[in-house]
Structures are given as structure tokens and as C-alpha cells.
CSV table of C-alpha atoms and ligand atoms in Angstrom, one decimal:
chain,number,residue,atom,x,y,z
A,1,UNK,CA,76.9,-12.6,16.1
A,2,UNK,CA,75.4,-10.6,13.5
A,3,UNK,CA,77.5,-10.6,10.0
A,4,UNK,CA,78.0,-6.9,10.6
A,5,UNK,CA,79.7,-7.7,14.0
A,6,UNK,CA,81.7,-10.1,12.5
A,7,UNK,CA,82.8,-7.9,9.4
A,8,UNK,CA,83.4,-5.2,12.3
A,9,UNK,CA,85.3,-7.5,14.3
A,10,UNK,CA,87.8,-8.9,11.7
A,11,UNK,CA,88.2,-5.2,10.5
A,12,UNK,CA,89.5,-4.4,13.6
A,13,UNK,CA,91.2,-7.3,14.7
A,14,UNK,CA,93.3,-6.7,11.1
A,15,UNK,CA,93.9,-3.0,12.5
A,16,UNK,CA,95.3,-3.6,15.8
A,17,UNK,CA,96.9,-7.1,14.5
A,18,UNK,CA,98.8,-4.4,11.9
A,19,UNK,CA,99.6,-2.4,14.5
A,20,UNK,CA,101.3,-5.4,16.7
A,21,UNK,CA,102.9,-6.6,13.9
A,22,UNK,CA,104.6,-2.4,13.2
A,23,UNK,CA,105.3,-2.2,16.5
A,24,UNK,CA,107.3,-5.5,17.0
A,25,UNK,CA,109.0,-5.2,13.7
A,26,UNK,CA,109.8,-1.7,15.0
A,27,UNK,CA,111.1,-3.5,18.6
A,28,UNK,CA,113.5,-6.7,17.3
A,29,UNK,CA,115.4,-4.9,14.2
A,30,UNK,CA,117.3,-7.9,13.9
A,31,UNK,CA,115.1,-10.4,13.6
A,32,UNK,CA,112.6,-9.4,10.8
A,33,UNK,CA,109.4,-10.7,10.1
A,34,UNK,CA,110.6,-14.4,10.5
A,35,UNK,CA,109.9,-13.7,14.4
A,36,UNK,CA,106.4,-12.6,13.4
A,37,UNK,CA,103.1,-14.7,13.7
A,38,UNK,CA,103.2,-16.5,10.3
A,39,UNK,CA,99.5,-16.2,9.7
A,40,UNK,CA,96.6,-13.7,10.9
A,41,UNK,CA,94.7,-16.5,12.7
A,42,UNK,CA,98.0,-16.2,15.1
A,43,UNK,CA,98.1,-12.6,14.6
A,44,UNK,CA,94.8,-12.6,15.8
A,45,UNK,CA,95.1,-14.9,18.8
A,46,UNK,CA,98.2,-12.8,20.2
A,47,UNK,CA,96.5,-9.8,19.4
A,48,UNK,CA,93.5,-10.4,22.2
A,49,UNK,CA,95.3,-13.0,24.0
A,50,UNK,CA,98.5,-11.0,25.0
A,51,UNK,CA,98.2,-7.6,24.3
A,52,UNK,CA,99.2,-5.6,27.1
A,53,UNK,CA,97.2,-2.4,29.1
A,54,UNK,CA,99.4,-0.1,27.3
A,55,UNK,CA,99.1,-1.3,24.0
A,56,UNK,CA,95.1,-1.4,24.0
A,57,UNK,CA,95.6,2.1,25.7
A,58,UNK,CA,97.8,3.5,23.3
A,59,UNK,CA,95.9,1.8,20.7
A,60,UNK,CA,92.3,3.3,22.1
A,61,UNK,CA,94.0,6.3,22.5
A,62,UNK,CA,95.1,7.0,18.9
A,63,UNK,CA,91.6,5.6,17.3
A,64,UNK,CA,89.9,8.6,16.7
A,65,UNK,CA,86.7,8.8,18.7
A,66,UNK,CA,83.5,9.9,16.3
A,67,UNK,CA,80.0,8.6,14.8
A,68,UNK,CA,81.7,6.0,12.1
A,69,UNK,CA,84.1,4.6,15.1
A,70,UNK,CA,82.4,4.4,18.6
A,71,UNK,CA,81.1,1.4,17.5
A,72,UNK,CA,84.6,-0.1,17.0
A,73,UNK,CA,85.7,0.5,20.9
A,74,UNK,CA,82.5,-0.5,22.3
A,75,UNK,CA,82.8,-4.2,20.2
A,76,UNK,CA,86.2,-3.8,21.1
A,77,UNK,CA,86.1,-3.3,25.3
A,78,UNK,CA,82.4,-6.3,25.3
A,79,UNK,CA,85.3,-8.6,23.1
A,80,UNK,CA,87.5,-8.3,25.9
A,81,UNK,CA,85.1,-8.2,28.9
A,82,UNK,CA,83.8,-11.6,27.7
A,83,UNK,CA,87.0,-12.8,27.3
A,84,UNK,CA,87.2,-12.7,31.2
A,85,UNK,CA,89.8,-9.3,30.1
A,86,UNK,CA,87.8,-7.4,32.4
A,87,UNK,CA,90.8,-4.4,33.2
A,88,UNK,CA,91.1,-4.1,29.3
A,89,UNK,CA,87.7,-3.6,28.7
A,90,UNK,CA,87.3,-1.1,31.6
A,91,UNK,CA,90.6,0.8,29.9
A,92,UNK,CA,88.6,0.8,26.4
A,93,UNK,CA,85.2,2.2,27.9
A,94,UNK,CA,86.5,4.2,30.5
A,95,UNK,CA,88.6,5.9,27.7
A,96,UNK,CA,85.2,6.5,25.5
A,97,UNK,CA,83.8,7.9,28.8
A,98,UNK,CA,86.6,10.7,29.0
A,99,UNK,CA,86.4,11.9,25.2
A,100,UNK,CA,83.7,14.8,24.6
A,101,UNK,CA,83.3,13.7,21.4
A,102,UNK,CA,81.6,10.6,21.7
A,103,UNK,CA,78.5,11.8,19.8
A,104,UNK,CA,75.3,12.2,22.2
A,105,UNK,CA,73.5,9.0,21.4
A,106,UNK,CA,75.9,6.7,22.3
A,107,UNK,CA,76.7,8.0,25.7
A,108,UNK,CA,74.3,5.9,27.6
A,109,UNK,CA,75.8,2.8,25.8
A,110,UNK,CA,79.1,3.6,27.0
A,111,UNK,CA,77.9,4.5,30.0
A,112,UNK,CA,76.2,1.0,30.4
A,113,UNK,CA,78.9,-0.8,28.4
A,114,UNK,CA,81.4,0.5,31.6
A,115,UNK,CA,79.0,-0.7,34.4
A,116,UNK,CA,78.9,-3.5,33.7
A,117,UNK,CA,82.6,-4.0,33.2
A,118,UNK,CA,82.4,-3.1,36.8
A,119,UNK,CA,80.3,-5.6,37.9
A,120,UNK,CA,82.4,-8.4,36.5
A,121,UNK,CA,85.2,-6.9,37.9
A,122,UNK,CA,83.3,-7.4,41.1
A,123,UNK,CA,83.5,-3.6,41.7
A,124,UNK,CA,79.6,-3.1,43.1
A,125,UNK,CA,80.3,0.5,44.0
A,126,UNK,CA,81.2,2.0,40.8
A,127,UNK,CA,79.2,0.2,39.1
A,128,UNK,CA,75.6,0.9,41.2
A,129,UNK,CA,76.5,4.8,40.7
A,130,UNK,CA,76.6,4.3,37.3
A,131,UNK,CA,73.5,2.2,36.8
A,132,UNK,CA,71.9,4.8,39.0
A,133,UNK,CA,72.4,7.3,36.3
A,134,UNK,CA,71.0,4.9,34.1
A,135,UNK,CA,67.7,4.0,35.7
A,136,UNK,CA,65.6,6.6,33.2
A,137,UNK,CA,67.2,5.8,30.0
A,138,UNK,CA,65.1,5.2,27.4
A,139,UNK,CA,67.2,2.4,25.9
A,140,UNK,CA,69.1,1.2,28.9
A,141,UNK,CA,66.7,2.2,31.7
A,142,UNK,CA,65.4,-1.3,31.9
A,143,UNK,CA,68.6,-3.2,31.9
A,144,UNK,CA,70.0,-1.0,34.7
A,145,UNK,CA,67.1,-1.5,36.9
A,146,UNK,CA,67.4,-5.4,36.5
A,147,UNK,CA,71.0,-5.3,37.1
A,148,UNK,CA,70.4,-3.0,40.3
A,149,UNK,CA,68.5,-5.2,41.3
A,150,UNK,CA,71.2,-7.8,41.7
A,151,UNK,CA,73.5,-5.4,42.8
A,152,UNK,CA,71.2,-4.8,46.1
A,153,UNK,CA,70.5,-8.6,46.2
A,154,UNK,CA,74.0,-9.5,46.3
A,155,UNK,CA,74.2,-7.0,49.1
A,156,UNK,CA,71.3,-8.6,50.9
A,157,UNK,CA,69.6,-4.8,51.0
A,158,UNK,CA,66.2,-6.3,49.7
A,159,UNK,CA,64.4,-3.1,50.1
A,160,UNK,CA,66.6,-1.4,47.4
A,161,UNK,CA,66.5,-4.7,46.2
A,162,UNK,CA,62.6,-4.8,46.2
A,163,UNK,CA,62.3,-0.5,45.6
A,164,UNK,CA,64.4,-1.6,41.9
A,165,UNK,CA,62.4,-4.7,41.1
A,166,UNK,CA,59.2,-2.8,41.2
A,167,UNK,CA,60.3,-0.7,38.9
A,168,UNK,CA,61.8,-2.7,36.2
A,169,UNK,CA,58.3,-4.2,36.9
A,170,UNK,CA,56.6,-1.7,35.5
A,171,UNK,CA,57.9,-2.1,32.1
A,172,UNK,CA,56.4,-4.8,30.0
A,173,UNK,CA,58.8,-7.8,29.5
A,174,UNK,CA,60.1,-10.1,32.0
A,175,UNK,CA,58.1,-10.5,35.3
A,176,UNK,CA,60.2,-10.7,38.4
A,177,UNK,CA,57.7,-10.6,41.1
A,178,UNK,CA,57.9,-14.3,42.6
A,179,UNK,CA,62.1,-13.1,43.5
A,180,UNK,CA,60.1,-10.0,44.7
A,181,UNK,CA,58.3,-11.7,47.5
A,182,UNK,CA,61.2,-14.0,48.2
A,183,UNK,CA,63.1,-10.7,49.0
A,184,UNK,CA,60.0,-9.9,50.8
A,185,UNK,CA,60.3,-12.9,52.7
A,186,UNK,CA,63.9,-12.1,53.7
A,187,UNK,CA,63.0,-9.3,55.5
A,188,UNK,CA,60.4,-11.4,57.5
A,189,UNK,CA,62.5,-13.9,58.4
A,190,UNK,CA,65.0,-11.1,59.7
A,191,UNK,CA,61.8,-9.7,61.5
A,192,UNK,CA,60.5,-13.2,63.1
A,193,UNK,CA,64.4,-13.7,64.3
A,194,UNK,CA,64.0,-10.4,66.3
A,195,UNK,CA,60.4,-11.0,67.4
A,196,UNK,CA,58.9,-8.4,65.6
A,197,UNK,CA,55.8,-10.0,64.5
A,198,UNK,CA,53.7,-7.8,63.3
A,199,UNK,CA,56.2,-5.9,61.1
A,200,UNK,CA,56.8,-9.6,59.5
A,201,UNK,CA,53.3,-10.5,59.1
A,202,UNK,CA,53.4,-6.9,56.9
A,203,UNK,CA,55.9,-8.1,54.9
A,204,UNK,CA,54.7,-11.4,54.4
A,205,UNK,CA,51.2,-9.9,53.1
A,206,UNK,CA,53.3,-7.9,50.7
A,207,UNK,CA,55.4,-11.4,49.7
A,208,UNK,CA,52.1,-12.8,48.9
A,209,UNK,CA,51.3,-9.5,47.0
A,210,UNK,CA,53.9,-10.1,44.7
A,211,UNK,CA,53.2,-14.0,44.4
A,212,UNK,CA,50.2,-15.6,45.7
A,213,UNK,CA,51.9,-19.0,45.4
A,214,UNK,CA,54.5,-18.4,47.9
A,215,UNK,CA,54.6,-21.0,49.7
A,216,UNK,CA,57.6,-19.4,51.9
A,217,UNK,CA,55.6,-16.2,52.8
A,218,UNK,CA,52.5,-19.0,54.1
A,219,UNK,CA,54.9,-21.3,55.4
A,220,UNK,CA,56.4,-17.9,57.3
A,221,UNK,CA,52.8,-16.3,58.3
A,222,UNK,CA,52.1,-20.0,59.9
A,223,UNK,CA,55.0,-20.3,61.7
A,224,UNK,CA,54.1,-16.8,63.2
A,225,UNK,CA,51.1,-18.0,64.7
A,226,UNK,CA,52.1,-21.5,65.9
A,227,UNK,CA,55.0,-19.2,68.0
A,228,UNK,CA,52.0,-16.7,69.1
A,229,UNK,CA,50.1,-20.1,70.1
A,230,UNK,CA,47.6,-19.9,67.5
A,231,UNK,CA,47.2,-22.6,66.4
A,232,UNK,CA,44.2,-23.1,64.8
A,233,UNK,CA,44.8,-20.2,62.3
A,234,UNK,CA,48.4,-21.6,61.7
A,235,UNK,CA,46.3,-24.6,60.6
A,236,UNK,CA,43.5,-23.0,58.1
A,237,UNK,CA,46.9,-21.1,56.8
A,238,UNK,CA,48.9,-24.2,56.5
A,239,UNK,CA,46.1,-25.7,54.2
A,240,UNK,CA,47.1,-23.2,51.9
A,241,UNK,CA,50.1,-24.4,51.0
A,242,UNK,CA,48.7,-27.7,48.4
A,243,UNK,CA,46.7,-25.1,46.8
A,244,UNK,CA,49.6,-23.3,46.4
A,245,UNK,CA,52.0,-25.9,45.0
A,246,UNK,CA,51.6,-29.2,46.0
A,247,UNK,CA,54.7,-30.1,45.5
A,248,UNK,CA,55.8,-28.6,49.2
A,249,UNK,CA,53.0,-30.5,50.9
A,250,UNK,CA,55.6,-32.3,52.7
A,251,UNK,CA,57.0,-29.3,54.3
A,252,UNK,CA,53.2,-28.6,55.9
A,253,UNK,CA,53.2,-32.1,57.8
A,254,UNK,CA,55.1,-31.6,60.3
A,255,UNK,CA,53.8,-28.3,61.2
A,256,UNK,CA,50.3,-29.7,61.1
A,257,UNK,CA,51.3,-32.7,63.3
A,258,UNK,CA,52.6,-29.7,66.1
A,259,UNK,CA,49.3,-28.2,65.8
A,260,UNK,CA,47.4,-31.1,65.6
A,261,UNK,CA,49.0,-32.2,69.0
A,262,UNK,CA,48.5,-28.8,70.2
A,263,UNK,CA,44.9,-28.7,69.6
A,264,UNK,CA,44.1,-32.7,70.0
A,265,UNK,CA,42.8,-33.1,66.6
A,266,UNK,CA,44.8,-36.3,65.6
A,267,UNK,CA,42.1,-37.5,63.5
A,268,UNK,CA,41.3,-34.1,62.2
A,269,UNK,CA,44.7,-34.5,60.7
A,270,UNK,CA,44.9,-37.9,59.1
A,271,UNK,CA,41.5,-37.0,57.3
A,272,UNK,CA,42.9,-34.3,55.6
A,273,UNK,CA,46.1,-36.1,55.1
A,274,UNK,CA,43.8,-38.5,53.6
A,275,UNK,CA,42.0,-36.4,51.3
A,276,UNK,CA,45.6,-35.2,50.0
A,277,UNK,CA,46.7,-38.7,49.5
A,278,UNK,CA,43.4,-39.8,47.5
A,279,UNK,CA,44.1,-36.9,45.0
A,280,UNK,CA,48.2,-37.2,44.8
A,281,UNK,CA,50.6,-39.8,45.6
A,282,UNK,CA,53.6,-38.4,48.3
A,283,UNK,CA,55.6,-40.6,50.4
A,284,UNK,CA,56.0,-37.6,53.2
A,285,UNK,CA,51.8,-37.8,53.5
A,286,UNK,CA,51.9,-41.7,53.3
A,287,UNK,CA,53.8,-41.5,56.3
A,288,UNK,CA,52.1,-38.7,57.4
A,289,UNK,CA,49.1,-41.1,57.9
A,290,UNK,CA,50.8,-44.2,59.1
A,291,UNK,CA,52.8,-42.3,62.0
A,292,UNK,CA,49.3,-41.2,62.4
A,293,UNK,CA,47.5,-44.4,62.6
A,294,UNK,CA,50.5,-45.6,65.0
A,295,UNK,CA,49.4,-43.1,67.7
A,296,UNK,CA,45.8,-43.7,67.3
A,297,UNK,CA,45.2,-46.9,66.4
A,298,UNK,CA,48.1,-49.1,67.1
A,299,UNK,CA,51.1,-50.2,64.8
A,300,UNK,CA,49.0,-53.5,62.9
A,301,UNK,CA,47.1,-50.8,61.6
A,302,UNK,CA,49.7,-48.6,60.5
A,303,UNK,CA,51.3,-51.5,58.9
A,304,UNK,CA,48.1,-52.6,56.9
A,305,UNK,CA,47.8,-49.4,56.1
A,306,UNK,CA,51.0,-48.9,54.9
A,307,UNK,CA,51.3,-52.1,53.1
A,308,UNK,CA,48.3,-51.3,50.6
A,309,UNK,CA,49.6,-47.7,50.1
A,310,UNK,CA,53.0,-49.2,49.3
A,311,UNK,CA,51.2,-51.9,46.6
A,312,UNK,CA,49.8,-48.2,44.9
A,313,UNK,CA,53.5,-47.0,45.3
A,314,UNK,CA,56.8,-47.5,45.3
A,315,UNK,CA,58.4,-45.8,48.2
A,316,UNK,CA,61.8,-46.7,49.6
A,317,UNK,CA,60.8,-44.1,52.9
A,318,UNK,CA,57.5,-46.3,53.1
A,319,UNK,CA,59.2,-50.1,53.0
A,320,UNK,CA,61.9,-48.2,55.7
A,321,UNK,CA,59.3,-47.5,57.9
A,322,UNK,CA,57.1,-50.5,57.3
A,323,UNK,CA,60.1,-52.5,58.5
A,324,UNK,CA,60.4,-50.5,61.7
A,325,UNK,CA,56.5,-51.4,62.3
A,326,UNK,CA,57.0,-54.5,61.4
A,327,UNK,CA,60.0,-55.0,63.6
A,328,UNK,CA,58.3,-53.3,66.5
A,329,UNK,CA,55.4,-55.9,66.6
A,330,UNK,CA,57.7,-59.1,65.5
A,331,UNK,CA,57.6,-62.0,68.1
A,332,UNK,CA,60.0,-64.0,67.2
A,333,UNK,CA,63.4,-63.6,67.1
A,334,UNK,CA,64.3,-64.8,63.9
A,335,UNK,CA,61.5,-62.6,62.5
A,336,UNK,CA,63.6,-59.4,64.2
A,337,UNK,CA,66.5,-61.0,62.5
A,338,UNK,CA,65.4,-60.4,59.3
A,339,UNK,CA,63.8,-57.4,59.6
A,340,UNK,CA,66.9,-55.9,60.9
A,341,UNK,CA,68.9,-56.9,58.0
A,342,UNK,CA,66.9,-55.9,55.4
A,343,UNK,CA,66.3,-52.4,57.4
A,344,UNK,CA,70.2,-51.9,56.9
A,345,UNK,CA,69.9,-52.3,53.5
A,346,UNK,CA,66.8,-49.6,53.1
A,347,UNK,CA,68.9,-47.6,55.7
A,348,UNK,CA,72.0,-47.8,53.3
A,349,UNK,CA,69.7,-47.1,50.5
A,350,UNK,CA,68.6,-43.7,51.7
A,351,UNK,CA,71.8,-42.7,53.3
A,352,UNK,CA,73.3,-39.3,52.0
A,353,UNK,CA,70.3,-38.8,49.6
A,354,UNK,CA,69.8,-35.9,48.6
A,355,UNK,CA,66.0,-34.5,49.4
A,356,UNK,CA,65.7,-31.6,47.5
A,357,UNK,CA,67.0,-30.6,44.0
A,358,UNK,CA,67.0,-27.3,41.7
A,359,UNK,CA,65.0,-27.8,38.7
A,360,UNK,CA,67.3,-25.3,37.4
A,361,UNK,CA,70.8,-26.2,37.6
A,362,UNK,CA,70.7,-29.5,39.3
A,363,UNK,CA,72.1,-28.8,42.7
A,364,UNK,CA,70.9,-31.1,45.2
A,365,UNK,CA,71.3,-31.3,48.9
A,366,UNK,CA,69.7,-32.4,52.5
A,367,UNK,CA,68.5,-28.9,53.3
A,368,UNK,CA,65.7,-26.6,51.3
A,369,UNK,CA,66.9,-23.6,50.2
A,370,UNK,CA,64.7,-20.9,48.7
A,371,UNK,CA,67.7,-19.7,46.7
A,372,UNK,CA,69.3,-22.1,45.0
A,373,UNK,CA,73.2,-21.7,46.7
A,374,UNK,CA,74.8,-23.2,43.0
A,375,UNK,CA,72.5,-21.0,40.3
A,376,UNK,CA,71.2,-18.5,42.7
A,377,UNK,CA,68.0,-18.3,41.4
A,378,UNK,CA,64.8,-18.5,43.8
A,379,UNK,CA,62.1,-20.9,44.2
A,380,UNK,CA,63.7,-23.6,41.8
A,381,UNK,CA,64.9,-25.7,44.8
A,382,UNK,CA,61.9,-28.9,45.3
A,383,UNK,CA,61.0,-31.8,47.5
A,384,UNK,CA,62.9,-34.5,44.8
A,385,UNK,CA,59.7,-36.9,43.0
A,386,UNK,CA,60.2,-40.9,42.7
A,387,UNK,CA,61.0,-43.9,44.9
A,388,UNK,CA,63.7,-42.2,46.7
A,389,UNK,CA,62.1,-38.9,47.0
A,390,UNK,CA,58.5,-37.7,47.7
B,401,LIG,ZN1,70.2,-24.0,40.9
């Protein structure tokens, strides 16, 4: 807060904690100012914690609205809005709204200053049609299109949602395109759930338009043609995906292990598993490769194989599943034994892990969600690095 604010703010908190102070003097006659807040800091803190809807009205009401004071009600009604006072401040900036003589330059303000009043108030409705007005404002033109576009994402109508975003966009600033083609992206998945591929695939090309690392629009167009049965494009799509962000590899392998089954190319698919591995450590593509040796080559192999990967790193998935080799070719029984035991304690280990986690807020969980459900934001939600993790 500027020092002007703060001058502004104490000027007025003085003025309405006078006018409390009158107006309660006025109400117990008997009890004199001894019933009064003894100091302003109280005055203050009864003046914006209790004041009731008529007082601020009557209060907005008799401040004369002009150049020198507009300023006064707008601090006034954004104090109060983020003081979770949300019907206040609407009373404060609706009142600006209704006077004539708010001069011309501030109307957008007001106009702005009372939509989004409504959107903390939850009131989407009022406070779209308002923004709408906005949306070629010089000042708050901008800001309106950026909160539209929430408004529309909150209503799950991403091509509003999407029509918006391209125009905020357009002005120089903050970039929102990788939401874009996540809002693309809905739409496809809606698509792909009523079998209309080829209206998907559209969108998915104008996800990837937006963001060329979206690994959710490749992930999507893959998936397309694995249902369509083809297979081998799903694969050279699928390939994409480490270029794109390596991090979701292990959301590729087991769409590459359906193809590769589908198309017999088992060895196809360690190689390139391989070539991954040699450049990046991930226990998903460490597995990956084991599983794979397993079904070709027998489970010694995908033990030694495991074994030296595990010496390179540490990976509580990889000892879990070297213990189910292991246990699978043990002869004797007190060899099974063992293996059993420590497998609970691996088991244990990994129980209830979480998988992924949002590099923005935190949030973890089993499940991958392309908006995060705690922040909301998109894309921050990733496979979780480390021994427990990837
Ligand atoms: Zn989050």
C-alpha cells in the first residue's frame, strides 16, 4: 500500500469512525462517551468490523460523489471486499454506479471495481455482463478478458473460455496459451467420449497450436488412433511425448506396451525404452524394460538386469519388483521366506503414496490430474522424482 492509500485510508477511517462515534452518542444519551471505544485503533476496528448495511449506506449515501471523492468509495468498497465484506462493498460500488456524477473517467473503474465484487460474491451472472461491457476498455479491457476467462472456465464452456483467452492473448503481458490448449483438450476429451473422432483430432491440433508441449493433446491424439487400431501411428505420436517433457515418459509406457503387443514389436520397445533410460534415469522405464526382458527373455534376465539398474539407482518400485522376480524363481523355501517378508515391507513402503504432486501448491494424490483439483491451475500436476517416485 502506497503512502497515499494509507493517508487516504486513515482519512476516511477518521470520517466514518466520527460519524459512529455521533451517531452512538446520539443513540445511548445516558451513557456518554464512557460507552465509546476509548481509542481510534478500537474506533477503527468497530468501524469496519461491525458496521452495519445501513450505516455504510447512509454513510455512502451522504458522501458527496465528485472528482476529489470517488477515490474515497472505491478504497472504501476494495477495503471491505477484501475483508471477505463482500455485500458491503457491492452496497458502496453499486451506489457509485447509480450517481451520474461520477466524473467520466472513473466509470470503467467502478464499473470493474463492482464486477468483481460479484465474483467473490459467487454471483457469475452479474458479474460476466458486466465484464462484458468491459472487454474494450482501454484500462480495464485486459483485466476483464482474463477474468472472463475464468468465469467460462468455471462454467466448463471452454469455447467462450478459449474465444476470451485468445483475446487477452493478444495483448502483450501474460501468456495463457498452455491453459488454452488444456481447454482445447477438454473439448476433445468430451469429443473422444462421444466417438466423434475427427472433430477431436481438430481440437487436439488446435491444443497443440496453442502449446506444442502438450503432452495431454499427444497423449489424446494417440489414444485416438490405438481406439481406430492404428497403431503404429499411435506409436511415432507416442514418441513425442519425451520430446515434449520428459518428465511424463512414464505415462507413454504403457500405451507403447499395448501397441507394442498389438504390432509384435517387443523388442522394438525395450530398445527405445533403452535409449530413454541411457539418457535419463526413471523407475517407470526401468521397469518398463525388466517387464520387458521377463516376456522375452526369462525372469534371470530381468533380474540381472534389474539388479545393475538398481546399483545406478535407487528405486523402491525397482527393489519391489526385483523381489517378485526373485521370489518367482526361488527354489527353496526358506529363500521364498525371505523374500516374502521383505516384499511386505517394500509393499508397506509404497502403500498410499502418493504418485503425482503439483509443483504449485503441493497437492498430491494417486491419480493425474491436468488441473490441479487444490490450486486449480493446469499442467502443474507431475509424475513425483526420487526413490519413491519416478
Ligand atoms: Zn496445485
Amino acid at each position: 500500500m502506497d503512502t497515499f492509500t494509507q493517508w487516504l485510508m486513515l482519512v476516511v477511517a477518521i470520517g466514518v469512525g466520527w460519524v459512529l462515534g455521533y451517531s452512538a452518542s446520539k443513540k445511548t444519551s445516558t451513557g456518554g462517551d464512557s460507552e465509546l471505544p476509548s481509542n481510534l485503533k478500537d474506533r477503527l476496528k468497530v468501524l469496519f468490523e461491525t458496521y452495519s448495511e445501513e450505516v455504510i449506506d447512509s454513510f455512502v449515501q451522504s458522501l458527496e460523489v465528485n472528482a476529489d471523492t470517488v477515490g474515497m468509495h472505491l478504497s472504501i468498497g476494495s477495503h471491505f471486499r477484501k475483508s471477505g465484506e463482500v455485500e458491503k462493498a457491492i452496497l458502496v460500488h453499486q451506489n457509485l454506479m447509480s450517481r451520474p456524477e461520477v466524473p467520466k473517467n472513473f466509470s470503467d473503474e467502478v464499473m470493474f471495481e463492482l464486477a468483481r465484487d460479484y465474483m467473490a460474491a459467487g454471483l457469475l451472472d452479474r458479474a460476466e455482463s458486466l465484464f462484458l461491457k468491459l472487454k474494450e476498455s482501454k484500462l480495464f479491457g485486459q483485466k476483464s478478458l482474463r477474468w472472463l476467462v475464468d468465469i467460462y472456465q468455471q462454467e466448463r464452456e471452454w469455447n467462450k473460455a478459449i474465444e476470451y483467452g485468445v483475446a487477452f492473448n493478444a495483448y502483450k503481458g501474460v501468456d495463457i496459451s498452455a491453459m488454452l490448449a488444456h481447454f482445447s483438450c477438454e473439448i476433445a476429451q468430451t469429443l473422444i467420449d462421444q466417438h466423434h473422432y475427427w472433430d477431436a483430432r481438430n481440437k487436439l491440433r488446435e491444443a497443440l497450436g496453442f502449446d506444442r508441449s502438450c503432452v495431454r493433446a499427444t497423449l489424446l491424439l494417440a489414444k485416438i488412433h490405438m481406439i481406430e487400431g492404428h497403431y503404429s501411428e499411435a506409436v511415432v505420436i507416442l514418441r513425442k511425448v519425451e520430446g515434449q517433457n520428459y518428465r511424463f515418459v512414464s505415462e507413454v509406457i504403457p500405451l507403447l506396451f499395448e501397441c507394442s503387443q498389438k504390432l509384435n514389436t517387443e523388442r522394438k520397445f525395450r530398445r527405445y525404452l533403452e535409449g530413454i533410460l541411457a539418457k535419463q534415469s526413471s523407475s517407470s522405464v526401468m521397469l518398463g524394460v525388466a517387464d520387458s526382458f521377463n516376456r522375452d527373455q526369462g525372469a534371470a534376465k530381468a533380474v540381472d538386469f534389474l539388479a545393475e539398474s538398481l546399483l545406478k539407482k535407487s528405486s523402491l518400485r525397482g527393489l519391489d519388483r526385483l523381489i517378485d522376480y526373485q521370489r518367482a524363481s526361488a527354489e527353496s523355501d526358506s529363500d521364498i521366506r525371505h523374500l516374502t517378508i521383505v516384499k511386505q515391507v517394500t509393499q508397506s513402503l509404497l502403500e498410499g503414496k502418493p504418485v503425482y504432486q503439483c509443483e504449485g501448491c503441493g497437492f498430491a494424490g494417486e491419480v493425474l490430474h491436468w488441473q490441479c483439483p487444490s490450486c486449480k491451475a493446469w499442467g502443474t500436476v507431475m509424475p513425483i522424482q526420487g526413490v519413491e517416485g519416478e
